[in-house]
Each structure stands twice: as structure tokens, then as C-alpha cells.
Short mmCIF file of C-alpha atoms in Angstrom, two decimals:
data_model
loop_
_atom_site.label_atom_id
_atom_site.label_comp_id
_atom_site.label_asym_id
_atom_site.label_seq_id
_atom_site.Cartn_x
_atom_site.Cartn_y
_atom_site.Cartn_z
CA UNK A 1 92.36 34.83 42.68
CA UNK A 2 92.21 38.35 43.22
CA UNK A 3 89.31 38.10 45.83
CA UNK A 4 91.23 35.45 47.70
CA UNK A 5 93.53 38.25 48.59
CA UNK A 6 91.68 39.52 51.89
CA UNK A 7 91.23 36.22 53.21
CA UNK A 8 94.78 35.42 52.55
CA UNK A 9 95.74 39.13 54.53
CA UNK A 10 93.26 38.57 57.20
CA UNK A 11 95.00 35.12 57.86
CA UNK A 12 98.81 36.50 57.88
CA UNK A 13 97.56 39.15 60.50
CA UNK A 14 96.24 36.20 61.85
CA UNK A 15 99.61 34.41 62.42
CA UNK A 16 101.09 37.27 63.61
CA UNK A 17 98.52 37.94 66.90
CA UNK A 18 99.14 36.60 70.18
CA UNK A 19 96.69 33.75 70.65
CA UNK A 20 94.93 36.04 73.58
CA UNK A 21 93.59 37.61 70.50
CA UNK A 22 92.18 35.54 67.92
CA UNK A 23 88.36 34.57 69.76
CA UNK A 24 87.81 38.40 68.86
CA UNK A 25 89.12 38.05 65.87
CA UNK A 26 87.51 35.51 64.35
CA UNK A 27 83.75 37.25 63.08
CA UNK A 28 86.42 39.46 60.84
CA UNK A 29 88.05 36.19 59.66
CA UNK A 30 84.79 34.79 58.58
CA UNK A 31 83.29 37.91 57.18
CA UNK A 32 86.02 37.91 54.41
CA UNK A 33 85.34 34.31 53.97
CA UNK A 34 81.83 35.13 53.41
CA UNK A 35 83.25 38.12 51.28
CA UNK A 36 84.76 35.84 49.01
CA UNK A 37 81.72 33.34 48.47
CA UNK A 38 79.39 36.23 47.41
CA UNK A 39 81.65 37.99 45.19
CA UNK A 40 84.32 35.19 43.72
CA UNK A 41 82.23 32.59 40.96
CA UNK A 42 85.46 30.44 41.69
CA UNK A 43 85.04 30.37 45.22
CA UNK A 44 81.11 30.12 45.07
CA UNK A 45 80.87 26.50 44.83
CA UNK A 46 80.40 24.71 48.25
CA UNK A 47 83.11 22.22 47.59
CA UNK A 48 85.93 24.94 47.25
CA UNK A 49 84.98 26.84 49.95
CA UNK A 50 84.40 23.96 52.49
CA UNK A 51 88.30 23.34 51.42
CA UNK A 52 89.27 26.92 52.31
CA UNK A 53 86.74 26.57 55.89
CA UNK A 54 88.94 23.15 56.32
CA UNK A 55 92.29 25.04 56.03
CA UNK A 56 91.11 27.98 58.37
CA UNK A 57 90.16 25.19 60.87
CA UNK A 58 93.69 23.53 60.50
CA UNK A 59 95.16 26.37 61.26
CA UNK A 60 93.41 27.45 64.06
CA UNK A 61 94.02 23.66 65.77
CA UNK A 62 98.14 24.10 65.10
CA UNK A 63 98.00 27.66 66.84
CA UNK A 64 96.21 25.99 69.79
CA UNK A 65 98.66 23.09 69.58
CA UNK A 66 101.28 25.57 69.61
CA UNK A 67 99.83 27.56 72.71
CA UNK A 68 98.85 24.06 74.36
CA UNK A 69 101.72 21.54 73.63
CA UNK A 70 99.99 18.31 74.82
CA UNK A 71 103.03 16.99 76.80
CA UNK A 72 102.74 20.47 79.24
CA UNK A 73 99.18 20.11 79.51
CA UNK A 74 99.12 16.77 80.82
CA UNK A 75 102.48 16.98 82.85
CA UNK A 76 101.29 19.65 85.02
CA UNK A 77 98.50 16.93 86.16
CA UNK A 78 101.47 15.08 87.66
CA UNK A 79 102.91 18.44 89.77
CA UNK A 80 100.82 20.91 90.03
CA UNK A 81 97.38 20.94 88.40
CA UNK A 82 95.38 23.89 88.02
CA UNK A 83 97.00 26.94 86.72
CA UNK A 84 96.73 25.84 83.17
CA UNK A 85 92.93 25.38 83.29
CA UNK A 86 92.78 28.92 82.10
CA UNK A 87 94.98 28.44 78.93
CA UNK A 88 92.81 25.03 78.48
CA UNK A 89 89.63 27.50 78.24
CA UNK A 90 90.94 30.68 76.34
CA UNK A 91 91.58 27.42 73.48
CA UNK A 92 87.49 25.98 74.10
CA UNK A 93 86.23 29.75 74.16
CA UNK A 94 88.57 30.43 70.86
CA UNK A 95 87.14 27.40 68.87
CA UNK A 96 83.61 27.28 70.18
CA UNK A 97 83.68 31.48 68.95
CA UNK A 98 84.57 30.40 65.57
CA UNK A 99 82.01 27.64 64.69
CA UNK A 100 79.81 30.86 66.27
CA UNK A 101 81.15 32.76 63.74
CA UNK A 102 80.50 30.22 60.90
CA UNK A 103 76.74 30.03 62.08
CA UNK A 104 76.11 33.91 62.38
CA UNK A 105 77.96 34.17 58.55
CA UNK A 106 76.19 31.77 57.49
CA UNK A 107 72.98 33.13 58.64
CA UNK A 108 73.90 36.61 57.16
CA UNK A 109 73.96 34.72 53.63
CA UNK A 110 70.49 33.35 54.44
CA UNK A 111 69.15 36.91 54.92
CA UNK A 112 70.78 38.64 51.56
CA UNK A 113 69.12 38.58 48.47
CA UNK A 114 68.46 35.56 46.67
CA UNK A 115 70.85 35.91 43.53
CA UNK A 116 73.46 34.98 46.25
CA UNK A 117 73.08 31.59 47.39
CA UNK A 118 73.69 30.25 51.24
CA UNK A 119 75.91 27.61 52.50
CA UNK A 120 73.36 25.37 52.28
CA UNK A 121 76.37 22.36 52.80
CA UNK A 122 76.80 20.13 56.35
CA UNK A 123 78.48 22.18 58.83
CA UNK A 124 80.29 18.49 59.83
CA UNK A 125 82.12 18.82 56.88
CA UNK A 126 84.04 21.69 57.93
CA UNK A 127 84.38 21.31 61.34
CA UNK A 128 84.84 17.86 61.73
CA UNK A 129 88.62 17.46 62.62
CA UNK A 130 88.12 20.61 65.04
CA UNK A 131 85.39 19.35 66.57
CA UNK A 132 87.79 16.45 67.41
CA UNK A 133 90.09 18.53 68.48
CA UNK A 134 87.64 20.53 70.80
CA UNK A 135 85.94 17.20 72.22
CA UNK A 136 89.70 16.20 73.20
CA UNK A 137 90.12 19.82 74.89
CA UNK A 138 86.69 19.17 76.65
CA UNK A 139 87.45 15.94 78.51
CA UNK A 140 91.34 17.22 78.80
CA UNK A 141 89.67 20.04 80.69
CA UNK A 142 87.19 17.95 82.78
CA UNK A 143 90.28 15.92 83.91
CA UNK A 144 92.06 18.92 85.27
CA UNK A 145 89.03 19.98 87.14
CA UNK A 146 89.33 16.66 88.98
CA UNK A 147 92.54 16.16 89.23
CA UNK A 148 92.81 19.27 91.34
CA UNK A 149 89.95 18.88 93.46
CA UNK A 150 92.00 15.45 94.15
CA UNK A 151 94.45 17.68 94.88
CA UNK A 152 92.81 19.99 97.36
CA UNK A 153 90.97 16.69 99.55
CA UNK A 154 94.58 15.60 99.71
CA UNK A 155 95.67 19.15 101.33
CA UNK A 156 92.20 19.23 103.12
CA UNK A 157 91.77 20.21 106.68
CA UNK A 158 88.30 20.66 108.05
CA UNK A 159 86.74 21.79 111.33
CA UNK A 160 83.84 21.16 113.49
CA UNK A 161 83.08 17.98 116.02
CA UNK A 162 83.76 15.10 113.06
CA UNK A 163 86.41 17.65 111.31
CA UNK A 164 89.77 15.32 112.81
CA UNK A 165 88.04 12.07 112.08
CA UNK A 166 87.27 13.53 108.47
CA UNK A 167 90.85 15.28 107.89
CA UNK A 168 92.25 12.07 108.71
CA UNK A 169 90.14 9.85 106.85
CA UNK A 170 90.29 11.88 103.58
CA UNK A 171 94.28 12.24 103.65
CA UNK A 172 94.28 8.98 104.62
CA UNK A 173 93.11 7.20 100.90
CA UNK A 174 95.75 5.36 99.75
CA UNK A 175 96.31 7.31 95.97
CA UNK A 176 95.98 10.56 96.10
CA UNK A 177 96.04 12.39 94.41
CA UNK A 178 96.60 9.73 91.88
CA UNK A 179 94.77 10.74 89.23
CA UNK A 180 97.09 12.94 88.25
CA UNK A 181 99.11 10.19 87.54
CA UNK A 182 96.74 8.09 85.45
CA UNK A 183 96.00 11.34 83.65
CA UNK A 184 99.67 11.06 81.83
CA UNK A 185 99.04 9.01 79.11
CA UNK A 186 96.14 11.98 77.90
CA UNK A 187 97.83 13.95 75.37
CA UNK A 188 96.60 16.47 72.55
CA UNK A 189 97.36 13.73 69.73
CA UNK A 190 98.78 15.21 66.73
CA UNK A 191 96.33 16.39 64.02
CA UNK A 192 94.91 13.77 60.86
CA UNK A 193 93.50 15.65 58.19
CA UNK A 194 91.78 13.58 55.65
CA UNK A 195 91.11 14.95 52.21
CA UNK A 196 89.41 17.80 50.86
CA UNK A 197 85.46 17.18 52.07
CA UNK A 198 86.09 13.85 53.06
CA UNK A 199 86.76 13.63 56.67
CA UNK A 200 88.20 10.44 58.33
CA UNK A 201 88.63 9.73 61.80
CA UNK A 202 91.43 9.03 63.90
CA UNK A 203 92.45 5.36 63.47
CA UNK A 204 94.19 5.60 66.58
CA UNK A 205 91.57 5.11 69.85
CA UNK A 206 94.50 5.75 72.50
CA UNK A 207 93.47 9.07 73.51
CA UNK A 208 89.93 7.40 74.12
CA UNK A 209 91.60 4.70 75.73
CA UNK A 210 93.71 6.46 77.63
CA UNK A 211 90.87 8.71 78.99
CA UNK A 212 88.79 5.55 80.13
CA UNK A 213 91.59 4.38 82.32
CA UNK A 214 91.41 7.71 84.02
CA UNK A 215 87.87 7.75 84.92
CA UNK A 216 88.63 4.08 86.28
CA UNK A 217 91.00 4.81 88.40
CA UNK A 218 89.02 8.10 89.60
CA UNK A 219 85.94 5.59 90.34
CA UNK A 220 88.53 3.33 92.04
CA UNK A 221 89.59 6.05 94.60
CA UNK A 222 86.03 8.00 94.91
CA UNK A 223 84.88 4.30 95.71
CA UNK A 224 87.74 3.94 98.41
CA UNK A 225 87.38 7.69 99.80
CA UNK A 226 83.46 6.83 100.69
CA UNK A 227 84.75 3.47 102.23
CA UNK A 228 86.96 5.19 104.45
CA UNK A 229 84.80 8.18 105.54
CA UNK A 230 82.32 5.94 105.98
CA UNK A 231 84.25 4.15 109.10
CA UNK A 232 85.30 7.73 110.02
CA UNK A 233 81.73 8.65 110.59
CA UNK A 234 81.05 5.60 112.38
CA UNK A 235 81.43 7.26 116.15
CA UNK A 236 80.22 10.67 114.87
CA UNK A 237 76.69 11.09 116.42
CA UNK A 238 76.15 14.41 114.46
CA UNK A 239 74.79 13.53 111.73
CA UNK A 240 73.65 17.10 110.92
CA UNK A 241 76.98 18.82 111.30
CA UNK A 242 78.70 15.59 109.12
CA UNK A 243 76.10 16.36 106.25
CA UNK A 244 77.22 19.99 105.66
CA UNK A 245 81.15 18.99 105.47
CA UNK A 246 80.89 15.90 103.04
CA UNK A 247 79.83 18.13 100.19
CA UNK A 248 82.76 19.61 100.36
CA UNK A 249 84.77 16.21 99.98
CA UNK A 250 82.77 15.80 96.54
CA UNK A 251 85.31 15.21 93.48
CA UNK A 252 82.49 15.58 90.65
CA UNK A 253 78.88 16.54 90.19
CA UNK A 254 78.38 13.05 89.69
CA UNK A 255 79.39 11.77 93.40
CA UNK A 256 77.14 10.95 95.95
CA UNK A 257 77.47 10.77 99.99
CA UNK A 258 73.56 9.10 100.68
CA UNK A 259 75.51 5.69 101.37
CA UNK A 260 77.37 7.00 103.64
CA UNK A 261 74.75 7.59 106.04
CA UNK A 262 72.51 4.86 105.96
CA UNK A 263 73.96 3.72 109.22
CA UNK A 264 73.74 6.87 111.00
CA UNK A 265 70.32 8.06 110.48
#
């Protein structure tokens, strides 16, 4: 086990970083892996070291779990939504920079000599409980984006001819900004390896679940926003000027005004 050593080092300086750190840490962390497959016959066998690429994931979801507790994430939803967007990414840009690092270690192998072989195994098999874990960040993330531009039509206040009749009509929705409130339920779930190579997935849908409600009752209130700016824009005769303000009123890439004006044009 002697070559296991400077994986085993690289990992305890691992623990001991502030999370900040890790995404430009983790090339060095795969390196030794990589390390250890050419020069270890123990470790050169793609079963044992899709193990050790297993554990290295694990840890790296508990140390975001630990800089992300689930019950924080979502709770801020509820008060005040925003500020830990940028936590929610440093976490994405960590993980995402490790699979990178798997790939670009991976094709280093490719390149050597041939008396070394490649890690010619599924890259699912490693990186299937983190990519569950990453998916869960991504919609977490994409929740908080909405939720706070929820948030900000709530606290809106715009100008120009229609601006009152708009101001009025967006702060007006009977809800907001309620999906913060349908985004409690969402919570980082707590890890379920399976074992060693053989990957299972969560029995439990909730966070799924959970996550469809939200989107429902963000459909519910985009539906009920464009009904009432709809009868806002009903005495607005500029069309023109109305046009450049509604984008601004848009909670997702997804949402479209064209209805809206179907009457006015």
C-alpha cells in the first residue's frame, strides 16, 4: 500500500482546506490518483480504482453538504433569497472541475505509452451518486434564481406612461413571492451510496416531487401575473412604451408576454 500513501496525504490536506479552495485543487488530487494506477499492480485494476474514484466523490459531496447544509439553503428561499446563490455555485463549479479533472487524467493515460493501460471503464460508474448530487444543486440553484426575481417584481416600481398601472398590477398578484414558500420542502437529501461499482438510485422521489410542486405553483402565479397585467394594459394606448417594460417583469427565460398584447395591437 505504499503507493496509496500520496493519495491518502493529498486527501488529509484535502480535509484540512477551506472549501474556497478545493476546485483548484482538485487536477493535484487526480494526478496522484492517476499516480497510483500507473505505478501500483494492486491499484491497476479498474474495479479497485473506480472504488477509490467512488470514495474521493463521497467525500467531496459531505464537504459540500457541510458548506451547504440543505435546511439553510432552502430556508433562505423563505426570507431572503439570493445571497447564497454564490455558495450554491462555488459547490457546481467545485464538482463540475473535478469530473474535468477525471476527463483530462484520464486523457493523459490515453496519451502515455502503451505498457500502461487507460481507464477504459464507464465514467457513470464513478460519478454516479455525484452526479446526483450535482443535478440536485442544479435545479436547487435554478429555484433560487426564481425565487428572487419573484422577489424583486414584488419590490418592483417602474416608470413611464403605463409604469403606475404596471407597479400596481405586478404587486398586486395575490402570492408573492410565494415561491419561496413552496420551495421549502427542496432540501439537499442526505447521501445513498450503494456498493462498490454498483450504483443504486435514490428510492426516495421526494426531492423530485418536491421540486415539481414548485414549478406548479411558479406556473400558477406566472399564469396569474399575465392575467393581471393584462387588465392593467387594457387603457394603456402605448403599446410601444408597454413592450420595453414587460421584459423586465419576466420570471424565466421560458415566459412569454405575446398574449398579452393581442388586444392592443
Amino acid at each position: 500500500m505504499l503507493h496509496l500513501t500520496p493519495v491518502q496525504q493529498k486527501l488529509s490536506e484535502v480535509l484540512e482546506m477551506d472549501f474556497h479552495q478545493l476546485k483548484d485543487n482538485v487536477a493535484a488530487v487526480m494526478a496522484e490518483v492517476g499516480l497510483l494506477w500507473t505505478h501500483s499492480e494492486f491499484y491497476c485494476r479498474p474495479r479497485r480504482i473506480v472504488v477509490l474514484l467512488q470514495e474521493i466523490c463521497n467525500l467531496y459531496i459531505q464537504l459540500s453538504r457541510g458548506f451547504l447544509p440543505g435546511q439553510e439553503v432552502i430556508g433562505v428561499l423563505v426570507s431572503e433569497p439570493g445571497p447564497v446563490l454564490q455558495d450554491i455555485r462555488l459547490v457546481i463549479q467545485t464538482l463540475q472541475a473535478l469530473k474535468s479533472a477525471f476527463c483530462e487524467q484520464q486523457t493523459q493515460l490515453e496519451l502515455q505509452n502503451q505498457a500502461t493501460p487507460s481507464w477504459t471503464f464507464p465514467s457513470h460508474l464513478v460519478f454516479f451518486h455525484l452526479d446526483t448530487f450535482l443535478n440536485r444543486l442544479l435545479s436547487i440553484q435554478e429555484v433560487h434564481l426564481v425565487t428572487v426575481r419573484f422577489y424583486q417584481l414584488d419590490q418592483a416600481v417602474l416608470t413611464g406612461a403605463s409604469g403606475t398601472l404596471l407597479t400596481v398590477g405586478i404587486q398586486g398578484v395575490p402570492g408573492l413571492p410565494g415561491p419561496g414558500e413552496a420551495a421549502v420542502g427542496l432540501q439537499l437529501r442526505p447521501h445513498r451510496p450503494g456498493g462498490p461499482g454498483e450504483p443504486t438510485p435514490d428510492p426516495l422521489p421526494t426531492f423530485e416531487l418536491e421540486l415539481d410542486r414548485f414549478w406548479e405553483q411558479v406556473l400558477d402565479l406566472e399564469t396569474r401575473l399575465v392575467s393581471v397585467l393584462s387588465k392593467a394594459l387594457e387603457d394603456c394606448s402605448e403599446v410601444a412604451s408597454a413592450a420595453k417594460v414587460l421584459p423586465q417583469t419576466r420570471v424565466r427565460p421560458g415566459m412569454h408576454w405575446s398574449g398579452l398584447f393581442s388586444c392592443h395591437v
